């Protein structure tokens, strides 16, 4: 869980209501929470001071994992005594679980004031006001996208790194995944709109952007603007255009789908200097039989072939993945195939999950649901293998020179070790010794790796260089980028008559 809390405006009078957004789940949800914060601030709310009770608490939920429901309702129940003592305090539940549960949220937690879905996050402020005025809970769940989320104001969390959505929704039908049912079919933004947002962020000091989509490889086939033709090469073109933006130092993207990963994207990654040498590509399983059952339209050999081509073009690329253990019907032979692909791929790291049955997905009704103890035992074997590989891959970095974008909140032990933390260009987390220099999050430092662990690197040799940046200045001054207003980003539906550039080189 990521809890968004910031200092309230000290000059605000007692009439100003404060808010807090609690976020569960993926990067999409984190970025949606930035929009929720921007909407509330545009409506006159202020973020609650750290540790203070907020007048409005918004839960932005995830429905991917089985324990998401229990976690949400457990946390909501902790607020029931506050709500009873202060009826003006409000609780709102949005996101994927709200889209799934709908009216059930109020049945399980009748003290909630607002329930809204993934397609209408722009309604939050109005729903809160209506609930206050009418003293009746408001539930509003749209079945399709009302407006492109990037049209909404966003209060960004970071002064130096930002998420930028290239699309919403997903056209895949993976049998384990509930996301398409909750976020809808894929809708793509025009390249011009995306690049306008990126330029706006860079103008405000941002150094790094991550392009977000449920399947970024499919970008270009479902443009919201019907005047734009389908373009299978649109994502590679978008990466190259990002390379022409002055001041944009790092570009990342997540997540591609192996079935649609094309060589033009690899070429764009290799030939665009600010595109980082890192790739997160979900494998899910190394068994072709299980991949078929998952409706993942690629096979292990294709996946490994993509990795080979990426490493041929970008030899030092750090490749990460997602893996599911214990999918219905998975045999020991199937699991051994996953271990084999992991051993051959040598991922820098992996997000590993024990299969979780989600009502409404085809996999939930499949025969061969595995006992918990079998899944847990396989999971531990997979973790052990990947930890060993991650340790070996990180140990190979010792002695190398790394450029770090200094980050905040990455190192849990930084205070006790007197280190700071940052991300290398390939995405690895590095804890480094600042050596007494006045370094701010958002600055760039160069140092030498002196030690390794499975999930991070250590750099205690002293700094080779330190560059103060506008992002560091903005962080030190408490300034956060804001987007979503004045960018000319269209909503869903008929486009305006005036022609706009598609933003990519022609």
Short mmCIF file of C-alpha atoms in Angstrom, two decimals:
data_model
loop_
_atom_site.label_atom_id
_atom_site.label_comp_id
_atom_site.label_asym_id
_atom_site.label_seq_id
_atom_site.Cartn_x
_atom_site.Cartn_y
_atom_site.Cartn_z
CA UNK A 1 0.00 0.00 0.00
CA UNK A 2 1.20 3.50 -0.83
CA UNK A 3 -0.21 6.23 1.42
CA UNK A 4 -0.18 9.72 -0.07
CA UNK A 5 0.20 12.33 2.64
CA UNK A 6 1.72 15.78 2.48
CA UNK A 7 1.86 18.89 4.60
CA UNK A 8 -1.30 20.99 4.55
CA UNK A 9 -1.15 24.63 3.60
CA UNK A 10 -0.44 26.39 6.91
CA UNK A 11 -2.29 29.47 5.74
CA UNK A 12 -5.50 27.58 5.04
CA UNK A 13 -8.44 28.56 7.19
CA UNK A 14 -10.55 26.14 9.20
CA UNK A 15 -13.11 25.91 6.36
CA UNK A 16 -10.63 24.16 4.07
CA UNK A 17 -11.26 20.42 4.08
CA UNK A 18 -8.26 18.09 4.00
CA UNK A 19 -7.85 14.79 2.19
CA UNK A 20 -5.71 11.68 2.06
CA UNK A 21 -5.52 9.12 -0.77
CA UNK A 22 -4.50 5.55 0.06
CA UNK A 23 -3.41 3.61 -2.99
CA UNK A 24 -3.28 -0.15 -3.56
CA UNK A 25 -1.95 -1.97 -6.60
CA UNK A 26 -0.04 -1.19 -9.75
CA UNK A 27 1.53 1.88 -11.35
CA UNK A 28 -1.79 2.61 -13.07
CA UNK A 29 -3.43 3.01 -9.68
CA UNK A 30 -0.58 5.15 -8.36
CA UNK A 31 -0.94 7.47 -11.36
CA UNK A 32 -4.74 7.53 -10.95
CA UNK A 33 -4.20 8.64 -7.36
CA UNK A 34 -2.17 11.59 -8.61
CA UNK A 35 -5.22 12.55 -10.65
CA UNK A 36 -7.54 12.10 -7.67
CA UNK A 37 -5.29 14.41 -5.66
CA UNK A 38 -5.28 16.95 -8.49
CA UNK A 39 -9.07 16.86 -8.73
CA UNK A 40 -9.53 17.37 -5.00
CA UNK A 41 -7.03 20.22 -4.89
CA UNK A 42 -8.74 21.85 -7.87
CA UNK A 43 -11.98 21.61 -5.87
CA UNK A 44 -10.41 23.43 -2.92
CA UNK A 45 -9.26 20.55 -0.72
CA UNK A 46 -5.77 20.41 0.81
CA UNK A 47 -3.69 17.34 1.54
CA UNK A 48 -3.68 16.43 5.20
CA UNK A 49 -0.58 17.00 7.24
CA UNK A 50 1.49 13.88 7.85
CA UNK A 51 0.05 11.93 10.77
CA UNK A 52 -3.10 14.10 10.92
CA UNK A 53 -6.64 12.86 10.47
CA UNK A 54 -8.08 13.91 7.11
CA UNK A 55 -11.61 15.16 6.52
CA UNK A 56 -11.81 12.93 3.44
CA UNK A 57 -10.07 9.57 3.03
CA UNK A 58 -10.07 8.06 -0.47
CA UNK A 59 -9.21 4.40 -1.03
CA UNK A 60 -7.99 3.78 -4.59
CA UNK A 61 -8.27 0.02 -4.82
CA UNK A 62 -6.87 -2.99 -6.65
CA UNK A 63 -8.77 -6.19 -7.45
CA UNK A 64 -5.99 -8.30 -8.96
CA UNK A 65 -5.04 -10.27 -5.86
CA UNK A 66 -7.34 -12.42 -3.72
CA UNK A 67 -6.51 -10.62 -0.48
CA UNK A 68 -7.33 -7.18 -1.90
CA UNK A 69 -10.89 -7.39 -0.56
CA UNK A 70 -9.84 -8.32 2.97
CA UNK A 71 -7.16 -5.64 3.09
CA UNK A 72 -9.54 -2.92 1.91
CA UNK A 73 -12.44 -3.75 4.19
CA UNK A 74 -10.10 -4.22 7.13
CA UNK A 75 -8.67 -0.75 6.64
CA UNK A 76 -12.10 0.81 6.09
CA UNK A 77 -13.34 -0.76 9.33
CA UNK A 78 -10.59 1.05 11.24
CA UNK A 79 -12.19 4.34 10.18
CA UNK A 80 -15.70 3.41 11.36
CA UNK A 81 -15.21 4.82 14.91
CA UNK A 82 -13.93 8.11 13.47
CA UNK A 83 -16.88 8.30 11.10
CA UNK A 84 -19.28 7.66 13.96
CA UNK A 85 -17.68 10.38 16.09
CA UNK A 86 -17.52 12.87 13.19
CA UNK A 87 -20.33 12.45 10.63
CA UNK A 88 -18.78 15.21 8.46
CA UNK A 89 -15.73 13.04 7.89
CA UNK A 90 -16.10 11.25 4.51
CA UNK A 91 -14.81 7.95 3.10
CA UNK A 92 -14.66 7.27 -0.64
CA UNK A 93 -13.79 3.97 -2.36
CA UNK A 94 -12.71 3.93 -6.00
CA UNK A 95 -10.60 1.92 -8.39
CA UNK A 96 -10.78 -1.65 -9.62
CA UNK A 97 -12.31 -3.27 -6.54
CA UNK A 98 -15.01 -0.59 -6.43
CA UNK A 99 -15.74 -1.24 -10.13
CA UNK A 100 -16.04 -4.96 -9.32
CA UNK A 101 -17.99 -4.84 -6.06
CA UNK A 102 -20.22 -1.82 -6.79
CA UNK A 103 -23.18 -1.77 -4.37
CA UNK A 104 -21.55 -4.55 -2.33
CA UNK A 105 -19.13 -1.97 -0.89
CA UNK A 106 -21.98 -0.30 0.98
CA UNK A 107 -23.39 -3.63 2.11
CA UNK A 108 -20.04 -4.55 3.63
CA UNK A 109 -19.17 -1.05 4.88
CA UNK A 110 -22.36 1.04 5.18
CA UNK A 111 -20.43 3.98 6.65
CA UNK A 112 -18.74 4.66 3.28
CA UNK A 113 -19.97 7.89 1.63
CA UNK A 114 -18.91 7.51 -2.02
CA UNK A 115 -18.22 4.59 -4.35
CA UNK A 116 -16.88 5.35 -7.85
CA UNK A 117 -15.33 3.23 -10.58
CA UNK A 118 -12.35 3.20 -12.89
CA UNK A 119 -14.17 5.01 -15.71
CA UNK A 120 -15.33 8.09 -13.81
CA UNK A 121 -12.62 9.20 -11.41
CA UNK A 122 -13.37 12.76 -12.51
CA UNK A 123 -16.67 12.55 -10.62
CA UNK A 124 -15.11 12.24 -7.16
CA UNK A 125 -15.36 15.86 -5.98
CA UNK A 126 -18.98 16.19 -7.16
CA UNK A 127 -19.96 12.89 -5.52
CA UNK A 128 -18.39 13.95 -2.21
CA UNK A 129 -20.30 17.25 -2.28
CA UNK A 130 -23.55 15.49 -3.20
CA UNK A 131 -23.10 12.99 -0.36
CA UNK A 132 -22.48 15.83 2.12
CA UNK A 133 -25.47 17.81 0.92
CA UNK A 134 -27.93 14.93 0.72
CA UNK A 135 -26.54 12.97 3.69
CA UNK A 136 -26.89 9.85 1.55
CA UNK A 137 -24.12 7.63 0.17
CA UNK A 138 -23.44 8.06 -3.55
CA UNK A 139 -22.59 5.17 -5.86
CA UNK A 140 -21.64 5.94 -9.46
CA UNK A 141 -20.12 3.23 -11.65
CA UNK A 142 -19.76 3.86 -15.38
CA UNK A 143 -19.55 0.95 -17.81
CA UNK A 144 -17.22 2.71 -20.24
CA UNK A 145 -14.69 5.50 -20.21
CA UNK A 146 -16.36 8.88 -19.69
CA UNK A 147 -13.27 11.00 -20.32
CA UNK A 148 -9.62 10.19 -20.91
CA UNK A 149 -8.03 10.31 -17.43
CA UNK A 150 -5.13 12.43 -18.68
CA UNK A 151 -7.55 15.31 -19.28
CA UNK A 152 -7.94 15.52 -15.50
CA UNK A 153 -5.72 17.68 -13.29
CA UNK A 154 -2.95 15.68 -11.62
CA UNK A 155 -0.92 16.63 -8.54
CA UNK A 156 2.28 14.70 -9.20
CA UNK A 157 3.99 12.92 -6.35
CA UNK A 158 7.57 13.35 -7.57
CA UNK A 159 9.48 16.41 -8.73
CA UNK A 160 11.90 14.35 -10.85
CA UNK A 161 10.05 11.29 -12.24
CA UNK A 162 6.57 10.97 -13.69
CA UNK A 163 4.11 8.47 -15.11
CA UNK A 164 2.57 9.24 -18.50
CA UNK A 165 -0.29 7.06 -19.75
CA UNK A 166 -0.24 6.11 -23.42
CA UNK A 167 -3.47 4.11 -23.18
CA UNK A 168 -6.10 2.76 -20.83
CA UNK A 169 -7.75 -0.64 -20.90
CA UNK A 170 -6.67 -3.90 -22.50
CA UNK A 171 -7.82 -6.02 -25.45
CA UNK A 172 -6.22 -9.24 -24.24
CA UNK A 173 -8.23 -12.09 -22.71
CA UNK A 174 -5.77 -13.71 -20.30
CA UNK A 175 -7.78 -16.23 -18.31
CA UNK A 176 -6.28 -15.23 -14.95
CA UNK A 177 -6.78 -11.48 -15.32
CA UNK A 178 -9.75 -9.37 -14.28
CA UNK A 179 -8.31 -6.06 -15.51
CA UNK A 180 -10.06 -5.92 -18.94
CA UNK A 181 -13.42 -6.41 -17.24
CA UNK A 182 -12.70 -3.52 -14.86
CA UNK A 183 -10.83 -1.05 -17.08
CA UNK A 184 -12.45 -1.84 -20.41
CA UNK A 185 -11.16 -2.16 -23.95
CA UNK A 186 -7.95 -0.42 -24.91
CA UNK A 187 -8.17 3.24 -25.88
CA UNK A 188 -4.97 4.97 -27.08
CA UNK A 189 -4.06 8.62 -26.74
CA UNK A 190 -2.68 10.40 -29.78
CA UNK A 191 1.12 10.75 -29.90
CA UNK A 192 0.77 14.52 -29.97
CA UNK A 193 -1.16 14.54 -26.69
CA UNK A 194 1.35 12.24 -25.00
CA UNK A 195 4.32 14.29 -26.14
CA UNK A 196 2.61 17.52 -25.04
CA UNK A 197 2.25 16.07 -21.54
CA UNK A 198 5.87 14.89 -21.51
CA UNK A 199 7.09 18.35 -22.59
CA UNK A 200 4.95 20.00 -19.92
CA UNK A 201 6.52 17.75 -17.27
CA UNK A 202 10.06 18.41 -18.52
CA UNK A 203 9.37 22.15 -18.55
CA UNK A 204 8.58 21.79 -14.83
CA UNK A 205 11.88 20.03 -14.12
CA UNK A 206 11.03 16.33 -14.55
CA UNK A 207 14.02 14.27 -15.75
CA UNK A 208 12.45 10.84 -16.16
CA UNK A 209 9.13 9.63 -17.56
CA UNK A 210 7.67 6.15 -17.63
CA UNK A 211 5.17 5.48 -20.42
CA UNK A 212 2.29 3.42 -19.03
CA UNK A 213 -0.10 1.00 -20.69
CA UNK A 214 -1.59 -2.40 -19.94
CA UNK A 215 0.04 -3.47 -23.22
CA UNK A 216 2.25 -0.74 -24.66
CA UNK A 217 3.09 -2.89 -27.70
CA UNK A 218 -0.52 -2.63 -28.86
CA UNK A 219 -0.32 1.17 -28.83
CA UNK A 220 -1.49 2.59 -32.14
CA UNK A 221 -4.32 0.17 -32.93
CA UNK A 222 -7.12 1.80 -30.90
CA UNK A 223 -6.68 5.57 -31.09
CA UNK A 224 -9.40 7.59 -29.35
CA UNK A 225 -9.14 10.11 -32.17
CA UNK A 226 -10.75 8.39 -35.20
CA UNK A 227 -8.80 10.63 -37.60
CA UNK A 228 -5.58 8.80 -36.70
CA UNK A 229 -5.01 5.62 -38.73
CA UNK A 230 -4.01 2.38 -37.08
CA UNK A 231 -0.24 2.23 -36.81
CA UNK A 232 1.52 -0.89 -35.57
CA UNK A 233 4.78 1.05 -35.46
CA UNK A 234 3.39 3.89 -33.34
CA UNK A 235 5.09 2.89 -30.10
CA UNK A 236 8.58 2.71 -31.61
CA UNK A 237 7.97 6.12 -33.20
CA UNK A 238 6.82 7.49 -29.85
CA UNK A 239 10.03 6.32 -28.18
CA UNK A 240 12.12 8.00 -30.88
CA UNK A 241 10.16 11.25 -30.53
CA UNK A 242 10.83 11.23 -26.79
CA UNK A 243 14.51 11.24 -27.73
CA UNK A 244 14.07 14.69 -29.29
CA UNK A 245 12.75 16.37 -26.13
CA UNK A 246 15.45 18.59 -24.64
CA UNK A 247 15.89 18.05 -20.92
CA UNK A 248 14.27 14.59 -20.86
CA UNK A 249 17.10 12.40 -19.60
CA UNK A 250 15.42 9.05 -19.04
CA UNK A 251 12.52 7.23 -20.69
CA UNK A 252 11.10 3.94 -19.46
CA UNK A 253 7.94 2.02 -20.35
CA UNK A 254 5.76 -0.72 -18.91
CA UNK A 255 4.42 -3.20 -19.71
CA UNK A 256 4.93 -4.77 -23.13
CA UNK A 257 3.34 -8.07 -24.17
CA UNK A 258 5.68 -10.70 -25.64
CA UNK A 259 3.18 -11.66 -28.35
CA UNK A 260 3.34 -8.18 -29.88
CA UNK A 261 6.90 -7.19 -29.11
CA UNK A 262 8.47 -6.16 -32.41
CA UNK A 263 12.00 -5.50 -33.59
CA UNK A 264 11.28 -1.84 -34.36
CA UNK A 265 10.84 -1.27 -30.62
CA UNK A 266 14.18 -2.94 -29.91
CA UNK A 267 15.82 -0.73 -32.54
CA UNK A 268 14.21 2.39 -31.06
CA UNK A 269 15.41 1.42 -27.58
CA UNK A 270 18.96 0.86 -28.81
CA UNK A 271 19.16 3.99 -30.98
CA UNK A 272 17.45 6.54 -28.70
CA UNK A 273 19.98 7.70 -26.09
CA UNK A 274 17.51 8.67 -23.37
CA UNK A 275 15.58 5.38 -23.53
CA UNK A 276 16.91 3.41 -20.58
CA UNK A 277 18.58 0.00 -21.05
CA UNK A 278 15.90 -1.88 -19.16
CA UNK A 279 12.89 -3.97 -20.11
CA UNK A 280 10.06 -5.36 -18.00
CA UNK A 281 8.33 -8.11 -19.99
CA UNK A 282 5.92 -10.50 -18.24
CA UNK A 283 6.60 -14.19 -18.84
CA UNK A 284 3.93 -15.59 -16.43
CA UNK A 285 4.91 -19.23 -17.17
CA UNK A 286 7.66 -21.09 -18.98
CA UNK A 287 5.33 -23.95 -19.92
CA UNK A 288 3.77 -23.74 -23.38
CA UNK A 289 0.83 -25.81 -22.18
CA UNK A 290 0.15 -23.42 -19.32
CA UNK A 291 0.62 -20.40 -21.58
CA UNK A 292 -2.10 -21.79 -23.85
CA UNK A 293 -4.39 -22.27 -20.85
CA UNK A 294 -3.64 -18.69 -19.80
CA UNK A 295 -4.45 -17.48 -23.36
CA UNK A 296 -1.01 -15.92 -23.58
CA UNK A 297 -0.42 -15.91 -27.34
CA UNK A 298 3.32 -16.61 -27.32
CA UNK A 299 5.47 -19.56 -26.36
CA UNK A 300 8.66 -19.91 -24.36
CA UNK A 301 10.94 -20.02 -27.42
CA UNK A 302 9.49 -16.74 -28.74
CA UNK A 303 9.97 -15.11 -25.34
CA UNK A 304 13.60 -16.21 -25.12
CA UNK A 305 14.17 -15.10 -28.70
CA UNK A 306 13.02 -11.58 -27.83
CA UNK A 307 15.41 -11.49 -24.88
CA UNK A 308 18.28 -12.62 -27.12
CA UNK A 309 17.53 -9.87 -29.64
CA UNK A 310 17.28 -7.23 -26.91
CA UNK A 311 20.63 -8.27 -25.47
CA UNK A 312 22.24 -8.36 -28.90
CA UNK A 313 21.16 -4.75 -29.46
CA UNK A 314 21.58 -3.57 -25.83
CA UNK A 315 24.18 -5.85 -24.21
CA UNK A 316 23.84 -4.44 -20.70
CA UNK A 317 20.04 -4.30 -20.59
CA UNK A 318 18.48 -5.32 -17.28
CA UNK A 319 15.43 -7.48 -18.01
CA UNK A 320 12.73 -8.11 -15.41
CA UNK A 321 9.50 -10.10 -15.52
CA UNK A 322 6.30 -11.30 -13.84
CA UNK A 323 5.74 -14.95 -12.96
CA UNK A 324 2.70 -16.87 -11.72
CA UNK A 325 3.13 -20.12 -9.80
CA UNK A 326 0.34 -22.68 -9.36
CA UNK A 327 -1.97 -21.83 -12.27
CA UNK A 328 -4.82 -24.40 -12.45
CA UNK A 329 -3.60 -27.66 -13.90
CA UNK A 330 0.10 -26.79 -13.57
CA UNK A 331 2.06 -30.02 -13.24
CA UNK A 332 5.53 -30.53 -11.84
CA UNK A 333 6.72 -30.82 -15.46
CA UNK A 334 5.11 -27.46 -16.27
CA UNK A 335 6.75 -25.86 -13.27
CA UNK A 336 10.12 -27.34 -14.25
CA UNK A 337 9.71 -25.63 -17.64
CA UNK A 338 9.25 -22.30 -15.85
CA UNK A 339 12.41 -22.88 -13.82
CA UNK A 340 14.25 -23.71 -17.05
CA UNK A 341 13.19 -20.48 -18.78
CA UNK A 342 14.08 -18.43 -15.68
CA UNK A 343 17.52 -20.04 -15.60
CA UNK A 344 18.06 -19.34 -19.30
CA UNK A 345 16.66 -15.79 -19.27
CA UNK A 346 18.65 -14.69 -16.20
CA UNK A 347 16.29 -11.91 -15.19
CA UNK A 348 17.73 -9.09 -13.13
CA UNK A 349 14.68 -9.50 -10.90
CA UNK A 350 11.17 -10.89 -11.03
CA UNK A 351 7.80 -10.15 -9.51
CA UNK A 352 6.57 -13.58 -8.48
CA UNK A 353 3.00 -14.43 -7.49
CA UNK A 354 1.15 -17.45 -6.21
CA UNK A 355 -1.92 -17.97 -8.38
CA UNK A 356 -4.95 -16.28 -6.87
CA UNK A 357 -8.48 -17.24 -7.94
CA UNK A 358 -10.45 -14.17 -9.01
CA UNK A 359 -14.22 -14.52 -9.41
CA UNK A 360 -15.30 -13.60 -12.92
CA UNK A 361 -12.18 -14.92 -14.65
CA UNK A 362 -12.17 -18.13 -16.72
CA UNK A 363 -9.29 -19.55 -14.67
CA UNK A 364 -11.41 -19.44 -11.51
CA UNK A 365 -13.68 -22.13 -13.00
CA UNK A 366 -10.93 -24.31 -14.45
CA UNK A 367 -10.40 -27.84 -13.13
CA UNK A 368 -7.13 -28.67 -11.44
CA UNK A 369 -7.04 -25.93 -8.81
CA UNK A 370 -3.88 -26.73 -6.86
CA UNK A 371 -3.58 -27.21 -3.10
CA UNK A 372 -2.09 -24.26 -1.26
CA UNK A 373 0.84 -26.28 0.08
CA UNK A 374 1.85 -27.41 -3.42
CA UNK A 375 1.75 -23.84 -4.73
CA UNK A 376 3.71 -22.53 -1.75
CA UNK A 377 6.43 -25.15 -2.10
CA UNK A 378 6.89 -24.39 -5.81
CA UNK A 379 6.87 -20.68 -5.09
CA UNK A 380 9.73 -21.07 -2.62
CA UNK A 381 11.78 -23.00 -5.18
CA UNK A 382 11.21 -20.30 -7.78
CA UNK A 383 12.14 -17.55 -5.32
CA UNK A 384 15.35 -19.38 -4.40
CA UNK A 385 16.37 -19.70 -8.05
CA UNK A 386 15.62 -16.11 -8.94
CA UNK A 387 17.33 -14.78 -5.78
CA UNK A 388 20.48 -16.68 -6.74
CA UNK A 389 20.39 -15.31 -10.29
CA UNK A 390 19.69 -11.77 -9.08
CA UNK A 391 22.61 -12.00 -6.69
CA UNK A 392 24.95 -13.23 -9.43
CA UNK A 393 23.80 -10.56 -11.88
CA UNK A 394 24.20 -7.82 -9.26
CA UNK A 395 27.60 -9.11 -8.16
CA UNK A 396 28.74 -8.69 -11.78
CA UNK A 397 28.06 -4.96 -11.39
CA UNK A 398 30.71 -4.52 -8.67
CA UNK A 399 33.44 -2.22 -9.93
CA UNK A 400 31.29 -0.62 -12.62
CA UNK A 401 30.52 3.09 -12.82
CA UNK A 402 26.84 4.01 -12.50
CA UNK A 403 24.88 7.20 -13.03
CA UNK A 404 22.10 7.56 -10.47
CA UNK A 405 18.98 9.66 -10.35
CA UNK A 406 18.77 10.33 -6.61
CA UNK A 407 15.44 9.23 -5.17
CA UNK A 408 13.50 9.63 -1.97
CA UNK A 409 11.90 6.86 0.05
CA UNK A 410 13.83 4.05 -1.64
CA UNK A 411 16.19 3.11 1.17
CA UNK A 412 14.57 1.96 4.40
CA UNK A 413 17.90 1.97 6.25
CA UNK A 414 19.37 5.15 4.75
CA UNK A 415 19.05 7.11 8.00
CA UNK A 416 20.98 4.51 9.99
CA UNK A 417 23.65 3.88 7.31
CA UNK A 418 24.13 7.56 6.30
CA UNK A 419 23.57 6.49 2.69
CA UNK A 420 21.23 7.90 0.08
CA UNK A 421 19.53 5.95 -2.69
CA UNK A 422 19.00 6.27 -6.41
CA UNK A 423 18.19 4.36 -9.55
CA UNK A 424 20.76 3.56 -12.20
CA UNK A 425 19.84 3.92 -15.84
CA UNK A 426 19.07 0.19 -16.03
CA UNK A 427 16.65 0.52 -13.11
CA UNK A 428 18.74 -1.09 -10.39
CA UNK A 429 18.43 0.37 -6.89
CA UNK A 430 21.75 1.66 -5.55
CA UNK A 431 22.45 2.81 -1.99
CA UNK A 432 25.41 5.20 -2.07
CA UNK A 433 27.56 7.20 0.32
CA UNK A 434 27.05 10.95 -0.31
CA UNK A 435 30.31 11.83 1.42
CA UNK A 436 28.97 15.01 2.99
CA UNK A 437 27.87 16.57 -0.30
CA UNK A 438 24.63 18.54 -0.41
CA UNK A 439 22.67 16.13 -2.58
CA UNK A 440 18.93 16.38 -3.13
CA UNK A 441 16.44 13.89 -4.57
CA UNK A 442 16.31 14.74 -8.27
CA UNK A 443 20.03 15.39 -8.56
CA UNK A 444 22.31 13.19 -10.68
CA UNK A 445 25.38 11.52 -9.19
CA UNK A 446 28.04 9.20 -10.63
CA UNK A 447 29.68 6.61 -8.42
CA UNK A 448 31.28 3.15 -8.38
CA UNK A 449 29.53 -0.03 -7.26
CA UNK A 450 31.32 -1.64 -4.31
CA UNK A 451 28.88 -4.30 -3.14
CA UNK A 452 25.81 -6.28 -4.12
CA UNK A 453 22.73 -7.98 -2.70
CA UNK A 454 19.88 -9.68 -4.59
CA UNK A 455 17.68 -6.58 -4.59
CA UNK A 456 20.13 -3.67 -4.51
CA UNK A 457 23.69 -2.48 -5.04
CA UNK A 458 26.03 -0.62 -2.66
CA UNK A 459 28.31 2.24 -3.70
CA UNK A 460 30.52 3.34 -0.80
CA UNK A 461 33.58 4.40 -2.79
CA UNK A 462 32.69 8.09 -2.90
CA UNK A 463 31.20 10.20 -5.65
CA UNK A 464 32.87 10.68 -9.02
CA UNK A 465 30.48 13.48 -9.99
CA UNK A 466 27.44 15.36 -8.72
CA UNK A 467 25.15 17.43 -10.92
CA UNK A 468 22.56 19.70 -9.35
CA UNK A 469 19.36 19.77 -11.40
CA UNK A 470 16.17 21.74 -11.74
CA UNK A 471 14.39 18.64 -10.45
CA UNK A 472 16.54 18.78 -7.31
CA UNK A 473 15.71 22.47 -6.93
CA UNK A 474 11.99 21.73 -7.27
CA UNK A 475 12.15 18.92 -4.72
CA UNK A 476 14.02 21.09 -2.22
CA UNK A 477 11.40 23.84 -2.63
CA UNK A 478 8.48 21.43 -2.31
CA UNK A 479 7.26 22.06 -5.86
CA UNK A 480 5.49 19.23 -7.67
CA UNK A 481 4.61 19.18 -11.38
CA UNK A 482 0.97 19.54 -12.35
CA UNK A 483 -0.58 18.32 -15.58
CA UNK A 484 -3.97 17.78 -17.14
CA UNK A 485 -5.00 21.41 -17.57
CA UNK A 486 -4.36 23.37 -20.75
CA UNK A 487 -2.76 20.54 -22.71
CA UNK A 488 -5.57 20.30 -25.22
CA UNK A 489 -6.02 16.58 -24.57
CA UNK A 490 -9.35 15.41 -26.01
CA UNK A 491 -11.94 13.43 -24.17
CA UNK A 492 -13.60 10.30 -25.50
CA UNK A 493 -16.00 10.86 -28.39
CA UNK A 494 -16.14 13.17 -31.39
CA UNK A 495 -12.87 15.07 -31.80
CA UNK A 496 -12.69 18.84 -32.19
CA UNK A 497 -12.68 20.18 -35.75
CA UNK A 498 -9.25 21.75 -35.56
CA UNK A 499 -6.52 19.43 -36.83
CA UNK A 500 -3.74 18.42 -34.47
CA UNK A 501 -0.36 16.88 -35.14
CA UNK A 502 0.07 13.22 -34.29
CA UNK A 503 3.39 14.22 -32.72
CA UNK A 504 5.57 11.58 -34.38
CA UNK A 505 8.07 12.24 -37.11
CA UNK A 506 6.82 11.56 -40.60
#
